[in-house]
mmCIF file of C-alpha atoms in Angstrom:
data_model
loop_
_atom_site.group_PDB
_atom_site.id
_atom_site.type_symbol
_atom_site.label_atom_id
_atom_site.label_comp_id
_atom_site.label_asym_id
_atom_site.label_seq_id
_atom_site.Cartn_x
_atom_site.Cartn_y
_atom_site.Cartn_z
ATOM 1 C CA ALA A 11 12.130 14.998 20.828
ATOM 2 C CA GLN A 12 12.877 11.590 22.263
ATOM 3 C CA SER A 13 15.803 9.332 21.616
ATOM 4 C CA VAL A 14 17.240 6.029 22.713
ATOM 5 C CA THR A 15 20.874 4.987 22.868
ATOM 6 C CA GLN A 16 21.878 1.361 23.124
ATOM 7 C CA LEU A 17 25.495 0.880 24.115
ATOM 8 C CA GLY A 18 27.130 -1.989 22.279
ATOM 9 C CA SER A 19 25.763 -3.209 18.990
ATOM 10 C CA HIS A 20 27.055 -6.719 19.775
ATOM 11 C CA VAL A 21 27.243 -8.434 23.151
ATOM 12 C CA SER A 22 28.579 -11.939 23.765
ATOM 13 C CA VAL A 23 27.980 -13.921 26.932
ATOM 14 C CA SER A 24 28.588 -17.509 27.926
ATOM 15 C CA GLU A 25 25.634 -19.771 28.503
ATOM 16 C CA GLY A 26 24.602 -19.427 32.142
ATOM 17 C CA ALA A 27 26.233 -16.018 32.555
ATOM 18 C CA LEU A 28 24.520 -12.745 33.371
ATOM 19 C CA VAL A 29 23.004 -10.842 30.476
ATOM 20 C CA LEU A 30 23.181 -7.047 30.650
ATOM 21 C CA LEU A 31 22.007 -4.935 27.723
ATOM 22 C CA ARG A 32 22.293 -1.209 28.197
ATOM 23 C CA CYS A 33 19.768 1.442 27.221
ATOM 24 C CA ASN A 34 19.724 5.151 27.918
ATOM 25 C CA TYR A 35 16.940 7.439 26.844
ATOM 26 C CA SER A 36 16.293 11.104 26.402
ATOM 27 C CA SER A 37 12.845 12.514 26.937
ATOM 28 C CA SER A 38 11.368 15.861 27.869
ATOM 29 C CA VAL A 39 8.420 14.181 29.582
ATOM 30 C CA PRO A 40 8.060 11.046 31.695
ATOM 31 C CA PRO A 41 8.752 8.248 29.265
ATOM 32 C CA TYR A 42 7.134 4.940 28.599
ATOM 33 C CA LEU A 43 9.922 2.449 27.894
ATOM 34 C CA PHE A 44 9.965 -0.910 26.159
ATOM 35 C CA TRP A 45 12.263 -3.773 25.318
ATOM 36 C CA TYR A 46 11.566 -5.848 22.231
ATOM 37 C CA VAL A 47 13.298 -8.971 20.947
ATOM 38 C CA GLN A 48 13.687 -9.854 17.281
ATOM 39 C CA TYR A 49 14.664 -13.312 16.121
ATOM 40 C CA PRO A 50 16.124 -13.684 12.628
ATOM 41 C CA ASN A 51 13.610 -12.934 9.871
ATOM 42 C CA GLN A 52 10.827 -12.383 12.357
ATOM 43 C CA GLY A 53 8.927 -9.447 13.735
ATOM 44 C CA LEU A 54 9.393 -7.859 17.118
ATOM 45 C CA GLN A 55 8.066 -9.411 20.273
ATOM 46 C CA LEU A 56 7.467 -7.355 23.382
ATOM 47 C CA LEU A 57 9.640 -8.493 26.297
ATOM 48 C CA LEU A 58 8.534 -5.957 28.876
ATOM 49 C CA LYS A 59 7.425 -2.384 29.320
ATOM 50 C CA TYR A 60 7.551 0.342 31.929
ATOM 51 C CA THR A 61 4.734 2.847 32.129
ATOM 52 C CA THR A 62 4.223 3.961 35.718
ATOM 53 C CA GLY A 63 4.562 2.469 39.175
ATOM 54 C CA ALA A 64 7.195 -0.054 40.158
ATOM 55 C CA THR A 65 10.519 0.736 38.554
ATOM 56 C CA LEU A 66 11.638 -2.892 38.359
ATOM 57 C CA VAL A 67 9.732 -4.538 35.566
ATOM 58 C CA LYS A 68 9.633 -8.249 34.944
ATOM 59 C CA GLY A 69 9.047 -9.607 31.480
ATOM 60 C CA ILE A 70 8.881 -12.853 29.611
ATOM 61 C CA ASN A 71 11.656 -15.457 29.371
ATOM 62 C CA GLY A 72 13.201 -14.407 32.687
ATOM 63 C CA PHE A 73 14.154 -10.896 31.599
ATOM 64 C CA GLU A 74 13.730 -7.812 33.714
ATOM 65 C CA ALA A 75 14.607 -4.142 33.464
ATOM 66 C CA GLU A 76 14.882 -1.313 35.930
ATOM 67 C CA PHE A 77 13.842 2.242 35.214
ATOM 68 C CA LYS A 78 16.310 4.672 36.781
ATOM 69 C CA LYS A 79 15.182 8.214 36.270
ATOM 70 C CA SER A 80 18.321 9.768 37.768
ATOM 71 C CA GLU A 81 20.462 7.861 35.275
ATOM 72 C CA THR A 82 17.946 8.035 32.407
ATOM 73 C CA SER A 83 18.520 4.326 31.963
ATOM 74 C CA PHE A 84 16.441 1.221 31.358
ATOM 75 C CA HIS A 85 18.936 -1.633 31.237
ATOM 76 C CA LEU A 86 17.785 -5.155 30.458
ATOM 77 C CA THR A 87 19.072 -8.065 32.519
ATOM 78 C CA LYS A 88 18.719 -11.812 32.850
ATOM 79 C CA PRO A 89 20.559 -13.764 35.548
ATOM 80 C CA SER A 90 21.457 -16.756 33.396
ATOM 81 C CA ALA A 91 21.724 -16.732 29.606
ATOM 82 C CA HIS A 92 20.245 -19.526 27.567
ATOM 83 C CA MET A 93 21.148 -20.428 24.004
ATOM 84 C CA SER A 94 17.634 -19.521 22.919
ATOM 85 C CA ASP A 95 18.231 -15.919 24.064
ATOM 86 C CA ALA A 96 20.462 -15.281 21.054
ATOM 87 C CA ALA A 97 18.621 -12.576 19.132
ATOM 88 C CA GLU A 98 18.566 -8.846 18.572
ATOM 89 C CA TYR A 99 17.148 -6.648 21.313
ATOM 90 C CA PHE A 100 15.669 -3.218 20.863
ATOM 91 C CA CYS A 101 15.025 -0.608 23.511
ATOM 92 C CA ALA A 102 12.242 1.837 22.693
ATOM 93 C CA VAL A 103 10.456 4.894 24.049
ATOM 94 C CA THR A 104 7.113 6.418 23.166
ATOM 95 C CA SER A 105 6.369 9.975 22.312
ATOM 96 C CA PRO A 106 4.079 12.047 24.512
ATOM 97 C CA ARG A 107 1.441 12.457 21.833
ATOM 98 C CA GLY A 108 -1.184 10.237 23.336
ATOM 99 C CA TYR A 109 -0.460 7.423 20.944
ATOM 100 C CA GLN A 110 2.462 5.121 20.453
ATOM 101 C CA LYS A 111 4.838 6.726 18.034
ATOM 102 C CA VAL A 112 7.667 4.492 19.114
ATOM 103 C CA THR A 113 11.292 5.531 18.848
ATOM 104 C CA PHE A 114 13.660 2.581 18.720
ATOM 105 C CA GLY A 115 17.317 2.237 19.529
ATOM 106 C CA THR A 116 19.659 0.769 16.964
ATOM 107 C CA GLY A 117 19.581 -2.639 18.585
ATOM 108 C CA THR A 118 21.985 -4.976 20.360
ATOM 109 C CA LYS A 119 22.733 -8.415 18.956
ATOM 110 C CA LEU A 120 23.190 -10.920 21.735
ATOM 111 C CA GLN A 121 25.388 -13.926 21.107
ATOM 112 C CA VAL A 122 25.323 -16.788 23.608
ATOM 113 C CA ILE A 123 28.408 -18.964 23.634
ATOM 114 C CA PRO A 124 27.993 -22.596 24.686
ATOM 115 C CA ASN B 1 -6.524 -15.194 17.459
ATOM 116 C CA ALA B 2 -4.312 -14.548 14.518
ATOM 117 C CA GLY B 3 -1.608 -11.974 15.014
ATOM 118 C CA VAL B 4 -0.615 -9.238 12.626
ATOM 119 C CA MET B 5 -0.198 -10.633 9.151
ATOM 120 C CA GLN B 6 1.930 -9.131 6.463
ATOM 121 C CA ASN B 7 2.344 -10.142 2.877
ATOM 122 C CA PRO B 8 4.305 -10.748 0.951
ATOM 123 C CA ARG B 9 7.094 -11.758 3.329
ATOM 124 C CA HIS B 10 9.681 -11.124 0.649
ATOM 125 C CA LEU B 11 9.356 -8.848 -2.356
ATOM 126 C CA VAL B 12 11.849 -8.260 -5.141
ATOM 127 C CA ARG B 13 11.425 -5.288 -7.433
ATOM 128 C CA ARG B 14 13.514 -3.641 -10.116
ATOM 129 C CA ARG B 15 14.239 0.051 -9.940
ATOM 130 C CA GLY B 16 11.259 2.070 -11.149
ATOM 131 C CA GLN B 17 8.630 -0.546 -10.319
ATOM 132 C CA GLU B 18 5.950 -0.238 -7.688
ATOM 133 C CA ALA B 19 5.885 -2.119 -4.399
ATOM 134 C CA ARG B 20 2.684 -2.831 -2.496
ATOM 135 C CA LEU B 21 2.955 -4.099 1.042
ATOM 136 C CA ARG B 22 -0.104 -5.367 2.869
ATOM 137 C CA CYS B 23 -0.839 -5.552 6.557
ATOM 138 C CA SER B 24 -3.794 -7.182 8.241
ATOM 139 C CA PRO B 25 -3.947 -6.085 11.881
ATOM 140 C CA VAL B 26 -5.006 -8.217 14.781
ATOM 141 C CA LYS B 27 -8.751 -8.769 14.539
ATOM 142 C CA GLY B 28 -10.528 -5.900 16.208
ATOM 143 C CA HIS B 29 -7.532 -3.549 16.150
ATOM 144 C CA SER B 30 -8.224 -0.241 14.445
ATOM 145 C CA HIS B 31 -4.813 1.398 14.896
ATOM 146 C CA VAL B 32 -2.023 0.552 12.468
ATOM 147 C CA TYR B 33 1.597 1.712 12.416
ATOM 148 C CA TRP B 34 4.241 1.205 9.761
ATOM 149 C CA TYR B 35 7.971 1.127 10.490
ATOM 150 C CA ARG B 36 11.012 0.721 8.282
ATOM 151 C CA GLN B 37 14.186 -1.072 9.299
ATOM 152 C CA LEU B 38 17.204 -0.338 7.172
ATOM 153 C CA PRO B 39 20.112 -2.786 7.315
ATOM 154 C CA GLU B 40 21.998 -2.622 10.624
ATOM 155 C CA GLU B 41 19.600 -0.008 11.991
ATOM 156 C CA GLY B 42 16.666 0.127 14.358
ATOM 157 C CA LEU B 43 13.096 0.555 13.290
ATOM 158 C CA LYS B 44 11.995 4.031 12.238
ATOM 159 C CA PHE B 45 8.410 5.193 12.498
ATOM 160 C CA MET B 46 6.791 5.990 9.162
ATOM 161 C CA VAL B 47 3.068 6.451 9.552
ATOM 162 C CA TYR B 48 0.167 5.921 11.933
ATOM 163 C CA LEU B 49 -3.309 5.246 10.588
ATOM 164 C CA GLN B 50 -6.751 4.608 11.899
ATOM 165 C CA LYS B 51 -9.552 3.275 9.755
ATOM 166 C CA GLU B 52 -9.821 5.561 6.716
ATOM 167 C CA ASN B 53 -7.599 8.216 8.282
ATOM 168 C CA ILE B 54 -3.926 9.042 8.273
ATOM 169 C CA ILE B 55 -3.156 10.445 11.703
ATOM 170 C CA ASP B 56 0.604 10.991 11.539
ATOM 171 C CA GLU B 57 2.769 10.523 8.467
ATOM 172 C CA SER B 58 5.694 12.543 9.715
ATOM 173 C CA GLY B 59 8.112 9.659 9.249
ATOM 174 C CA MET B 60 7.199 8.893 5.681
ATOM 175 C CA PRO B 61 9.162 10.303 2.739
ATOM 176 C CA LYS B 62 7.159 13.021 1.036
ATOM 177 C CA GLU B 63 7.487 11.531 -2.424
ATOM 178 C CA ARG B 64 6.752 8.062 -3.803
ATOM 179 C CA PHE B 65 5.413 6.697 -0.485
ATOM 180 C CA SER B 66 1.770 6.488 0.472
ATOM 181 C CA ALA B 67 -0.286 4.537 2.967
ATOM 182 C CA GLU B 68 -3.927 3.750 3.464
ATOM 183 C CA PHE B 69 -6.120 1.807 5.839
ATOM 184 C CA PRO B 70 -9.530 1.434 4.224
ATOM 185 C CA LYS B 71 -12.752 0.649 5.992
ATOM 186 C CA GLU B 72 -12.584 -2.876 4.669
ATOM 187 C CA GLY B 73 -9.423 -4.817 3.977
ATOM 188 C CA PRO B 74 -5.789 -4.555 4.951
ATOM 189 C CA SER B 75 -3.613 -1.519 5.322
ATOM 190 C CA ILE B 76 -1.453 -0.887 2.279
ATOM 191 C CA LEU B 77 1.968 0.745 2.114
ATOM 192 C CA ARG B 78 2.706 1.715 -1.464
ATOM 193 C CA ILE B 79 6.081 2.695 -2.821
ATOM 194 C CA GLN B 80 6.154 4.040 -6.351
ATOM 195 C CA GLN B 81 9.212 4.048 -8.598
ATOM 196 C CA VAL B 82 11.332 2.147 -6.107
ATOM 197 C CA VAL B 83 15.044 2.865 -5.771
ATOM 198 C CA ARG B 84 17.800 0.747 -4.264
ATOM 199 C CA GLY B 85 17.686 2.812 -1.083
ATOM 200 C CA ASP B 86 14.157 1.546 -0.459
ATOM 201 C CA SER B 87 15.536 -1.939 0.212
ATOM 202 C CA ALA B 88 14.627 -2.610 3.823
ATOM 203 C CA ALA B 89 12.341 -4.561 6.109
ATOM 204 C CA TYR B 90 8.944 -2.935 6.532
ATOM 205 C CA PHE B 91 7.052 -3.792 9.684
ATOM 206 C CA CYS B 92 3.450 -3.199 10.484
ATOM 207 C CA ALA B 93 2.101 -3.066 14.028
ATOM 208 C CA SER B 94 -1.407 -2.745 15.390
ATOM 209 C CA SER B 95 -2.991 -1.848 18.671
ATOM 210 C CA LEU B 96 -6.478 -2.149 20.072
ATOM 211 C CA ARG B 97 -6.828 1.269 21.563
ATOM 212 C CA LEU B 98 -5.257 4.650 21.531
ATOM 213 C CA GLY B 99 -2.806 5.468 24.261
ATOM 214 C CA GLN B 100 0.809 5.289 25.266
ATOM 215 C CA GLU B 101 0.225 2.239 27.405
ATOM 216 C CA GLU B 102 -1.218 0.258 24.583
ATOM 217 C CA THR B 103 0.935 -2.612 23.428
ATOM 218 C CA GLN B 104 1.752 -2.680 19.746
ATOM 219 C CA TYR B 105 1.752 -6.109 18.155
ATOM 220 C CA PHE B 106 4.187 -6.478 15.294
ATOM 221 C CA GLY B 107 3.904 -8.503 12.151
ATOM 222 C CA PRO B 108 6.758 -10.578 10.712
ATOM 223 C CA GLY B 109 7.656 -7.874 8.216
ATOM 224 C CA THR B 110 8.057 -7.617 4.475
ATOM 225 C CA ARG B 111 11.610 -7.656 3.225
ATOM 226 C CA LEU B 112 11.870 -5.554 0.107
ATOM 227 C CA LEU B 113 14.849 -5.934 -2.181
ATOM 228 C CA VAL B 114 15.268 -3.493 -5.030
ATOM 229 C CA LEU B 115 17.567 -4.660 -7.786
#
C-alpha cells in the first residue's frame, strides 16, 4: 500500500518569502510522485512530477521539488511567493499497478500575505 | 483542444434521489478515472475505466454507486438513493495512454450537495 503525508494543513508566507510545502511518502516500490495545485472551485492542475532520473524536478510557475529517497520526502519549494500562489497543494503518489491509481495527501492550503 | 469537461458543475439533490455526473475526457483519451473529495480531505480514488470496461473499482462503495464509460459518449458516475454523506466534489481525470508516467488531466469537478 502507498500513502502520502503532508505536514501542515495550512501554511502562511509573506509575499516574496520562500515557500516550503512538505510531503513524505510511503511506498514498497520506487514511487512516481506528483504535486498538484487546486484553485478555489477548480480542478487540479499538475505542477510537476518525478518519475525517474534527476531528483530535482522543476515545474510550472517557478516551483520545484526534490526527491530524497533516504528521507522518503518530496518537498515543494518556490524561492519567492507571489499572491497568485495562494491555493491548495496536493502531493500524490502512484500505485505500482501499471496505471495511475493516484493516492493523494490531504492537502496544504497556502496563504500569501501581502 | 478542450480539456476534461464535467457537468453539471453543481448538483443539488434531496436524500433518496439519484445523481448522475458526466465526464467527457480530453479528445482521444480512452482512460478515465473518478475521484471523490470530501470536505477538508484529499482526493480519493474511486474507479478506473477504459472504453466499455471497468478496470478497477476498488475505491467505489459497493452499494448505490456505479460507473460506466460507453463506446460513445461521456463517462457517467451514478449515485442512487443519495445520502448526506455523499455530499462532496467528484473529479474526473483522463489520460491518453496506460502507464504510471502518464499525466492525468483533471476536470473542474462536480460539487454534489445532498439536502
